[in-house]
JSON list of C-alpha atoms in Angstrom, two decimals:
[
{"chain": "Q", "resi": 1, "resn": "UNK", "atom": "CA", "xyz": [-18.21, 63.05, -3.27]},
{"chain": "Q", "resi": 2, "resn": "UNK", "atom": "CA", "xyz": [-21.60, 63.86, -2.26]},
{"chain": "Q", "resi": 3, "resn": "UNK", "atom": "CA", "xyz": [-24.76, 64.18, -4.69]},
{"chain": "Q", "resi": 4, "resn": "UNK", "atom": "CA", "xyz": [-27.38, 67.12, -4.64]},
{"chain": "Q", "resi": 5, "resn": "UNK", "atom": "CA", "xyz": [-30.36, 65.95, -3.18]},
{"chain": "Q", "resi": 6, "resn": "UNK", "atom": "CA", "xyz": [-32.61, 69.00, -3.46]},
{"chain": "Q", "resi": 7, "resn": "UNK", "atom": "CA", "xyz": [-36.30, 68.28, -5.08]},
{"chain": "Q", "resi": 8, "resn": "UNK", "atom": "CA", "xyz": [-36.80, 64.75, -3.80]},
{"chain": "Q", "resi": 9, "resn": "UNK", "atom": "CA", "xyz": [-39.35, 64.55, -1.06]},
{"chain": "Q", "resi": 10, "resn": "UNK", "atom": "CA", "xyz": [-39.52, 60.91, 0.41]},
{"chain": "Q", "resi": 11, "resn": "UNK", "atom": "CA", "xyz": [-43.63, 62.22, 0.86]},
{"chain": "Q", "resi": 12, "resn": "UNK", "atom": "CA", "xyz": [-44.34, 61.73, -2.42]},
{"chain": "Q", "resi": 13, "resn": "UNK", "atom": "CA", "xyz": [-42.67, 58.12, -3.39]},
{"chain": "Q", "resi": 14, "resn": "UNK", "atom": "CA", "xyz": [-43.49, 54.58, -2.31]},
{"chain": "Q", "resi": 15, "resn": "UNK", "atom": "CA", "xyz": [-41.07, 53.56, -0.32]},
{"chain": "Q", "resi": 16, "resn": "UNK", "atom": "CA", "xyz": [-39.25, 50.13, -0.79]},
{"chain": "Q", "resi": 17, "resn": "UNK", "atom": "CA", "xyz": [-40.14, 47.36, 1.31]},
{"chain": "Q", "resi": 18, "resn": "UNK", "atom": "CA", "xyz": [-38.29, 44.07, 2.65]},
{"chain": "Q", "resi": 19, "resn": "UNK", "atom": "CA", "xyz": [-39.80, 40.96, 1.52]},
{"chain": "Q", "resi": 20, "resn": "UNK", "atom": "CA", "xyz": [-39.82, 37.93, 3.86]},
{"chain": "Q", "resi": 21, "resn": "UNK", "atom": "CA", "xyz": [-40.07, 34.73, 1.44]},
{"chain": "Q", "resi": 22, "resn": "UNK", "atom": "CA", "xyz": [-43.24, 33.12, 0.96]},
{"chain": "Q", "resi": 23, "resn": "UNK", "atom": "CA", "xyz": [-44.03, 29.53, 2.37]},
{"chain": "Q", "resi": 24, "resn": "UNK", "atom": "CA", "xyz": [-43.64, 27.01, 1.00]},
{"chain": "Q", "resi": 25, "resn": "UNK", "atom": "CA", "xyz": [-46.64, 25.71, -1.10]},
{"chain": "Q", "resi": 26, "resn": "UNK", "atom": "CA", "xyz": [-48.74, 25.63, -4.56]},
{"chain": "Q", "resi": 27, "resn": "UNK", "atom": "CA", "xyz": [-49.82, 29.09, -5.74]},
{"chain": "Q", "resi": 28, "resn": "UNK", "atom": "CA", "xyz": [-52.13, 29.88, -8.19]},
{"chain": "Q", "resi": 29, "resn": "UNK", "atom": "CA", "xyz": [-49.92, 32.29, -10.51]},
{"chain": "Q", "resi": 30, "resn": "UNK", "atom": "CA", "xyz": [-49.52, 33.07, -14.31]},
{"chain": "Q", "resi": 31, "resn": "UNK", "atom": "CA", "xyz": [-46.30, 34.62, -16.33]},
{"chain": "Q", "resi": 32, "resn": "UNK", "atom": "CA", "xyz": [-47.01, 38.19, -16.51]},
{"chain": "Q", "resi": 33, "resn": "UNK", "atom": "CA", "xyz": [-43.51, 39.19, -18.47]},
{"chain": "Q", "resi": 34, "resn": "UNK", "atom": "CA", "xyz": [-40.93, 37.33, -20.34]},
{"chain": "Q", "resi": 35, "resn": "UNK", "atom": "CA", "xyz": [-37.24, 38.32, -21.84]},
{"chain": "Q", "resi": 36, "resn": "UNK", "atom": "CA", "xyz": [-34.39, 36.75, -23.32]},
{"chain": "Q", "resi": 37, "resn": "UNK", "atom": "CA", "xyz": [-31.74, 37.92, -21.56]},
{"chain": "Q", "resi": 38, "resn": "UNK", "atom": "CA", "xyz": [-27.95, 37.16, -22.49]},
{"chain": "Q", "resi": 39, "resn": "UNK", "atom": "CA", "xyz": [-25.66, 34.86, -20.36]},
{"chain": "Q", "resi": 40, "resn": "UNK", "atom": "CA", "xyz": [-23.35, 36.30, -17.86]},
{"chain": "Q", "resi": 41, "resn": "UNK", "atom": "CA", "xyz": [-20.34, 34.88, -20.12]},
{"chain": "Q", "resi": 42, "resn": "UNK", "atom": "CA", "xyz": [-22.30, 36.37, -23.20]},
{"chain": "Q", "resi": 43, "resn": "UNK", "atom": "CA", "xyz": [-22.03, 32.35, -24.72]},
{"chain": "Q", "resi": 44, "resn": "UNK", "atom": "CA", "xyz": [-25.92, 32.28, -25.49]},
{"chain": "Q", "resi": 45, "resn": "UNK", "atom": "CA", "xyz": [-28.99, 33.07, -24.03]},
{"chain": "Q", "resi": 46, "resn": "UNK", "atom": "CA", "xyz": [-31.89, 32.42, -21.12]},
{"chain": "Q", "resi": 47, "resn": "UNK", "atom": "CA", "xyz": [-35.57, 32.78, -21.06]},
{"chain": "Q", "resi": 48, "resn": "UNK", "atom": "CA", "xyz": [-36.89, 34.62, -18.36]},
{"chain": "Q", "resi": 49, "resn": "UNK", "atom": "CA", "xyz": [-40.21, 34.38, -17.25]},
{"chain": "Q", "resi": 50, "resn": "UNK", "atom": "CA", "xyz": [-41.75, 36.22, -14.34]},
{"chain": "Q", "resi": 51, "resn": "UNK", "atom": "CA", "xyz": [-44.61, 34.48, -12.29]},
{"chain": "Q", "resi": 52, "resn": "UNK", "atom": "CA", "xyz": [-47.35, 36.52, -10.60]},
{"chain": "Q", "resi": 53, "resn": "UNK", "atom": "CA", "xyz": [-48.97, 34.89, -8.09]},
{"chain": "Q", "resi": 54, "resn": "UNK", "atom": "CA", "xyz": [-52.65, 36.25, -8.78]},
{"chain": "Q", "resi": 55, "resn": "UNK", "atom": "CA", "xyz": [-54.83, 34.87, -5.59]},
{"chain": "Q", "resi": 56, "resn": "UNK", "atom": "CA", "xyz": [-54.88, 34.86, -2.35]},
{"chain": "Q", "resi": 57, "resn": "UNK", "atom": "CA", "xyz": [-52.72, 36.61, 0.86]},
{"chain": "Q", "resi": 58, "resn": "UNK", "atom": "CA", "xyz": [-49.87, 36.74, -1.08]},
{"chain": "Q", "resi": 59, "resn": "UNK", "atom": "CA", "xyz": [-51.04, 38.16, -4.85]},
{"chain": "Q", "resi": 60, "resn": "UNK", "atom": "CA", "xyz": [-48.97, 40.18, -6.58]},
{"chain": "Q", "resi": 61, "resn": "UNK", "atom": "CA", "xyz": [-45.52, 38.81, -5.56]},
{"chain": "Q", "resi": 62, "resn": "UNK", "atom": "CA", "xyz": [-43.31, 37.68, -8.27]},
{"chain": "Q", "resi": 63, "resn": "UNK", "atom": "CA", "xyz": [-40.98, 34.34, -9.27]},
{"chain": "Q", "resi": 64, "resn": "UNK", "atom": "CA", "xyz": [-38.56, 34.34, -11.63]},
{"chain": "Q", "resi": 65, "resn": "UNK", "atom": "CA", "xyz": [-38.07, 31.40, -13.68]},
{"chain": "Q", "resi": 66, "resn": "UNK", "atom": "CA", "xyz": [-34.67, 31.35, -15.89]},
{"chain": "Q", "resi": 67, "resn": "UNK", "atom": "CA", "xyz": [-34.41, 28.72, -18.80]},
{"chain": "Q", "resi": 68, "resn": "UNK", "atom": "CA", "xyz": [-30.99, 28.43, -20.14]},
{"chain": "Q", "resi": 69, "resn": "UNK", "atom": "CA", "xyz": [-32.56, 27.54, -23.67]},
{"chain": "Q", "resi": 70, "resn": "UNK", "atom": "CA", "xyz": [-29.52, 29.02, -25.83]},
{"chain": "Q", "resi": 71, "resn": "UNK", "atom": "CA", "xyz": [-26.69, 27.52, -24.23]},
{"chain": "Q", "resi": 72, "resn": "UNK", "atom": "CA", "xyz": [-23.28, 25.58, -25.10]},
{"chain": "Q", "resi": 73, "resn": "UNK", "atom": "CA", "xyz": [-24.03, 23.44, -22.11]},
{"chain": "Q", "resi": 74, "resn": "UNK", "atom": "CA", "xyz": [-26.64, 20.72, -23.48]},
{"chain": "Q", "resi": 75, "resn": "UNK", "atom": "CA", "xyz": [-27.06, 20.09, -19.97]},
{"chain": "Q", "resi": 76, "resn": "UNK", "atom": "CA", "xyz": [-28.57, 23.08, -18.87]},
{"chain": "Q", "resi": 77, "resn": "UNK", "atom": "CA", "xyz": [-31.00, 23.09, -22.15]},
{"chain": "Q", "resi": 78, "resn": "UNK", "atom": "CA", "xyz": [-32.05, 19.81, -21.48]},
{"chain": "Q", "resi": 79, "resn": "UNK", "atom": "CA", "xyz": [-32.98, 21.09, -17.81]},
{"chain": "Q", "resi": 80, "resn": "UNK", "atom": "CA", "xyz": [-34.44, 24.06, -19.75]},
{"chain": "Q", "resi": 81, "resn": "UNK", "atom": "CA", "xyz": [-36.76, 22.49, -22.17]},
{"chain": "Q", "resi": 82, "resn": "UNK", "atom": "CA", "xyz": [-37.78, 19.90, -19.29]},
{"chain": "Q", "resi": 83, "resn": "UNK", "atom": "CA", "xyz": [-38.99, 22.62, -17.43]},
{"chain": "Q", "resi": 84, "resn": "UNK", "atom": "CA", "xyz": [-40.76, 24.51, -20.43]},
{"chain": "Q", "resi": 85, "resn": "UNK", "atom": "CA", "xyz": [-42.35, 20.98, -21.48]},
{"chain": "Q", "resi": 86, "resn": "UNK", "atom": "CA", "xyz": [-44.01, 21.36, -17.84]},
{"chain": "Q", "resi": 87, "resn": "UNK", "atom": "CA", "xyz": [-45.14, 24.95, -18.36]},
{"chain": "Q", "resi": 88, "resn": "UNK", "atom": "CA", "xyz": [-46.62, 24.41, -21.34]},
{"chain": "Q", "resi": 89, "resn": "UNK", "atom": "CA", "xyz": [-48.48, 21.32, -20.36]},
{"chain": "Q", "resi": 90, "resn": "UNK", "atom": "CA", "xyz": [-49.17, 23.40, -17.53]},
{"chain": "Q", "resi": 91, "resn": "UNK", "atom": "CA", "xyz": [-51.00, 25.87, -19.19]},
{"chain": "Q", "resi": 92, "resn": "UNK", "atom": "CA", "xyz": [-52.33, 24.00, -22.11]},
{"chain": "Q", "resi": 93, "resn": "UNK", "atom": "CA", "xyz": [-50.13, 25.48, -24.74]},
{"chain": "Q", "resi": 94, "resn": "UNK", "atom": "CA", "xyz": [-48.37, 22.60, -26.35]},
{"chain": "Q", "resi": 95, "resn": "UNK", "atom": "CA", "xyz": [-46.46, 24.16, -29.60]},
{"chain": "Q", "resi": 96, "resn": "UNK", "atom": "CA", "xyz": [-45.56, 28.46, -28.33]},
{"chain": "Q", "resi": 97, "resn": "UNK", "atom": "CA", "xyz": [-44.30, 30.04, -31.13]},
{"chain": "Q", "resi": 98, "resn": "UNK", "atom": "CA", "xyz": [-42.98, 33.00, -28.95]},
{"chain": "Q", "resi": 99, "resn": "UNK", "atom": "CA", "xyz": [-42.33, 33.57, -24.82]},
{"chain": "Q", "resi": 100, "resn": "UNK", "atom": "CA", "xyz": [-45.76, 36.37, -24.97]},
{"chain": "Q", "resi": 101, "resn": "UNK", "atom": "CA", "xyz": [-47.87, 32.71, -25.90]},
{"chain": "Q", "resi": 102, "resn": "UNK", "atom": "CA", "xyz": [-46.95, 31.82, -21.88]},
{"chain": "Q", "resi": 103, "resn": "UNK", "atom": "CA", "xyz": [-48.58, 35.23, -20.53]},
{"chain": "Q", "resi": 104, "resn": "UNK", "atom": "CA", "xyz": [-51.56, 35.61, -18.84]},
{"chain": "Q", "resi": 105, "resn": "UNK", "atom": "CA", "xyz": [-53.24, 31.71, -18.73]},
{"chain": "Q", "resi": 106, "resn": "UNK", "atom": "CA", "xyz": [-53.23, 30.23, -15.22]},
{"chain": "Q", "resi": 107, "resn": "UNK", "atom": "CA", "xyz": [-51.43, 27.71, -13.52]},
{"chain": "Q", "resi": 108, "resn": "UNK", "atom": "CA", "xyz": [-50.31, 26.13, -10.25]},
{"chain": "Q", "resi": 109, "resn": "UNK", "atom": "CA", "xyz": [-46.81, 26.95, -9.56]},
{"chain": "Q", "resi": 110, "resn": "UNK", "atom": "CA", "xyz": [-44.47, 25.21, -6.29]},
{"chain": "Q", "resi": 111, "resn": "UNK", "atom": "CA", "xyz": [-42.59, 27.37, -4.32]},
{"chain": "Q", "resi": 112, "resn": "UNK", "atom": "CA", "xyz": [-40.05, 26.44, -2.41]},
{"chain": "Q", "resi": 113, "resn": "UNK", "atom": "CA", "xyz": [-37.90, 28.16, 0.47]},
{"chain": "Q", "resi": 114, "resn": "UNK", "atom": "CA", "xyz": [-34.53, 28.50, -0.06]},
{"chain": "Q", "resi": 115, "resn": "UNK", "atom": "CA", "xyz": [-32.04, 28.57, 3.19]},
{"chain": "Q", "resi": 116, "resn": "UNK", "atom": "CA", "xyz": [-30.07, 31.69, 3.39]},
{"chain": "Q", "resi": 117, "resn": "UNK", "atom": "CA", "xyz": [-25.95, 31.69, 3.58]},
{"chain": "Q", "resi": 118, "resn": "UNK", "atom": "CA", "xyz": [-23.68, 33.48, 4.27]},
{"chain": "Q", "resi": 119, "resn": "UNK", "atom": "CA", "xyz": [-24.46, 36.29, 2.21]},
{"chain": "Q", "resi": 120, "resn": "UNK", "atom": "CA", "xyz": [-28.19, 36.58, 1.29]},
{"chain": "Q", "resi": 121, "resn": "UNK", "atom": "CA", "xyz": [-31.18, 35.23, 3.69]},
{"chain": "Q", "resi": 122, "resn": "UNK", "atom": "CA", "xyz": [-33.69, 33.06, 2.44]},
{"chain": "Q", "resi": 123, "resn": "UNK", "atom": "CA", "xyz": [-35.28, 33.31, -0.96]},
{"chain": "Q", "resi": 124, "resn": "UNK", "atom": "CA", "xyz": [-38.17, 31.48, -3.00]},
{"chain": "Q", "resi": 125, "resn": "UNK", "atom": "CA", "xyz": [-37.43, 29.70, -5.99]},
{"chain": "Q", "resi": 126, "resn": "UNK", "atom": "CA", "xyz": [-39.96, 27.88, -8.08]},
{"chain": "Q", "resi": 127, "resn": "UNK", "atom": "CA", "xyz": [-40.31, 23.40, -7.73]},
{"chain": "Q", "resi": 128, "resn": "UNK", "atom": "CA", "xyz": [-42.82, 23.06, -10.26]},
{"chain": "Q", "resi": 129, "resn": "UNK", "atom": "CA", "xyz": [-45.69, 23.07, -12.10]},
{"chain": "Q", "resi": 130, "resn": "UNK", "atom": "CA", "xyz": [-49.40, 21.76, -12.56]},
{"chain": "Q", "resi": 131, "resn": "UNK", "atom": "CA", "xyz": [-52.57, 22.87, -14.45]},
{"chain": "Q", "resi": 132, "resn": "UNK", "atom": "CA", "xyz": [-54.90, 24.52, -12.74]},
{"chain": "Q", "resi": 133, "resn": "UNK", "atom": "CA", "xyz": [-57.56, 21.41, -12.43]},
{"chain": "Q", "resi": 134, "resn": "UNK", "atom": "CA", "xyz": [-54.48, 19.52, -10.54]},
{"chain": "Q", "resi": 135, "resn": "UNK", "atom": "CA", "xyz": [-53.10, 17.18, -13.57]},
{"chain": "Q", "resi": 136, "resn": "UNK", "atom": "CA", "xyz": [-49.36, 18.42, -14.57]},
{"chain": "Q", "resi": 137, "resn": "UNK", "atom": "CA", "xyz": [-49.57, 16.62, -18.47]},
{"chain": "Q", "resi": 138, "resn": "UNK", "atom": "CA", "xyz": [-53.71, 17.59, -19.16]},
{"chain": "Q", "resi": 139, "resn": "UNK", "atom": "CA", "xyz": [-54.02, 20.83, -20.57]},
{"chain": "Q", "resi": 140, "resn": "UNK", "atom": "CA", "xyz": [-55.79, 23.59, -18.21]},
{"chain": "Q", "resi": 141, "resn": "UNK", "atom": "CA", "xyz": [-59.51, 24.54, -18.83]},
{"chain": "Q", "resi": 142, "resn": "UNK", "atom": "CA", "xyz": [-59.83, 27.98, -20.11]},
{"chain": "Q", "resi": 143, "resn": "UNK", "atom": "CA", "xyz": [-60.50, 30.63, -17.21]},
{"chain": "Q", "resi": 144, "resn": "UNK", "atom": "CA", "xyz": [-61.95, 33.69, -18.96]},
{"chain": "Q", "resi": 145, "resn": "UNK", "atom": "CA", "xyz": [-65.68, 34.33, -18.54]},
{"chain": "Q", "resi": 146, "resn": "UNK", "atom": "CA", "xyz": [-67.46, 35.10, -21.77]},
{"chain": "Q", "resi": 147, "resn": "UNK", "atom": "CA", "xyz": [-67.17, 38.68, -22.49]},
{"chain": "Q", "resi": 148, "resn": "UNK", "atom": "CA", "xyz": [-64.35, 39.32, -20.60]},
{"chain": "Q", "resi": 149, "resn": "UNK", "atom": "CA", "xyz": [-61.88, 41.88, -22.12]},
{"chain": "Q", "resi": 150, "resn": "UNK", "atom": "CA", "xyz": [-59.53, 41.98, -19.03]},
{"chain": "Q", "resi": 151, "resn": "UNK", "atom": "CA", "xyz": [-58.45, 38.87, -17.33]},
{"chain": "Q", "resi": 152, "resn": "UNK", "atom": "CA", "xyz": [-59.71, 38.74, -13.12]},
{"chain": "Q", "resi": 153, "resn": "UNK", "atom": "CA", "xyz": [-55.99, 39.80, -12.25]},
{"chain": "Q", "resi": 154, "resn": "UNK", "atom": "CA", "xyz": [-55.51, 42.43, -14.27]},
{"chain": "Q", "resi": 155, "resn": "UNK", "atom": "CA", "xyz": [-58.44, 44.12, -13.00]}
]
């Protein structure tokens, strides 16, 4: 069954581009959004955190990070927390009291190439995490100017 197509003009919207992965490397990024988001098997729940990558060729591309925090597999929350112990030492915020307290403060994130198979090509996913000033337990320095209303990457 075909769909009525009159009134869109491809002219007037951005079209929707293929993204080769980025190399592999440390990034200087910071979590622009965060969810919870419910399992696939609706048995609890996952943090996710989106990393913007705000200098350099490749600013502006996003990494997801997913943290299984809410989840009958101890396991996968003990991976979870792990990895939010290193964000927040990352960032220098030892004690969040919600996801929002991760946005917006710099950090050094890993990427990492993933290979391809059989049915998707090669992806990034995220390897780890330091402070800005290179140490991954000190917290970071703060990065706003005095003054500044609007962080450098938002502007």
């Amino acid at each position: 069954m075909s769909m009525n197509l009159s009134g869109f003009d491809a002219n007037t919207v951005e079209p929707n581009t293929t993204y080769e992965p980025i190399p592999a490397g440390w990034y200087k990024a910071v979590f622009s959004q965060s969810e919870e988001k419910p399992t696939k098997a609706q048995t609890g729940s996952y943090l996710q955190l989106t990393a913007e990558i705000i200098e350099g060729e490749y600013q502006g591309r996003k990494l997801i990070e997913r943290l299984n925090l809410n989840n009958p597999n101890s396991t996968a929350v003990e991976i979870a927390q792990r990895t939010l112990s290193a964000i927040c030492r990352a960032i220098g915020v030892m004690t969040p009291r919600d996801s929002t307290d991760l946005h917006d403060k710099p950090f050094m994130v890993k990427v990492r190439v993933k290979p391809g198979d059989g049915n998707y090509g090669p992806s990034n996913e995220i390897g780890g995490y330091e402070a800005t000033n290179g140490s991954s337990a000190a917290p970071a320095p703060a990065q706003a100017s005095p003054g500044a209303a609007t962080p450098p990457w938002r502007r």
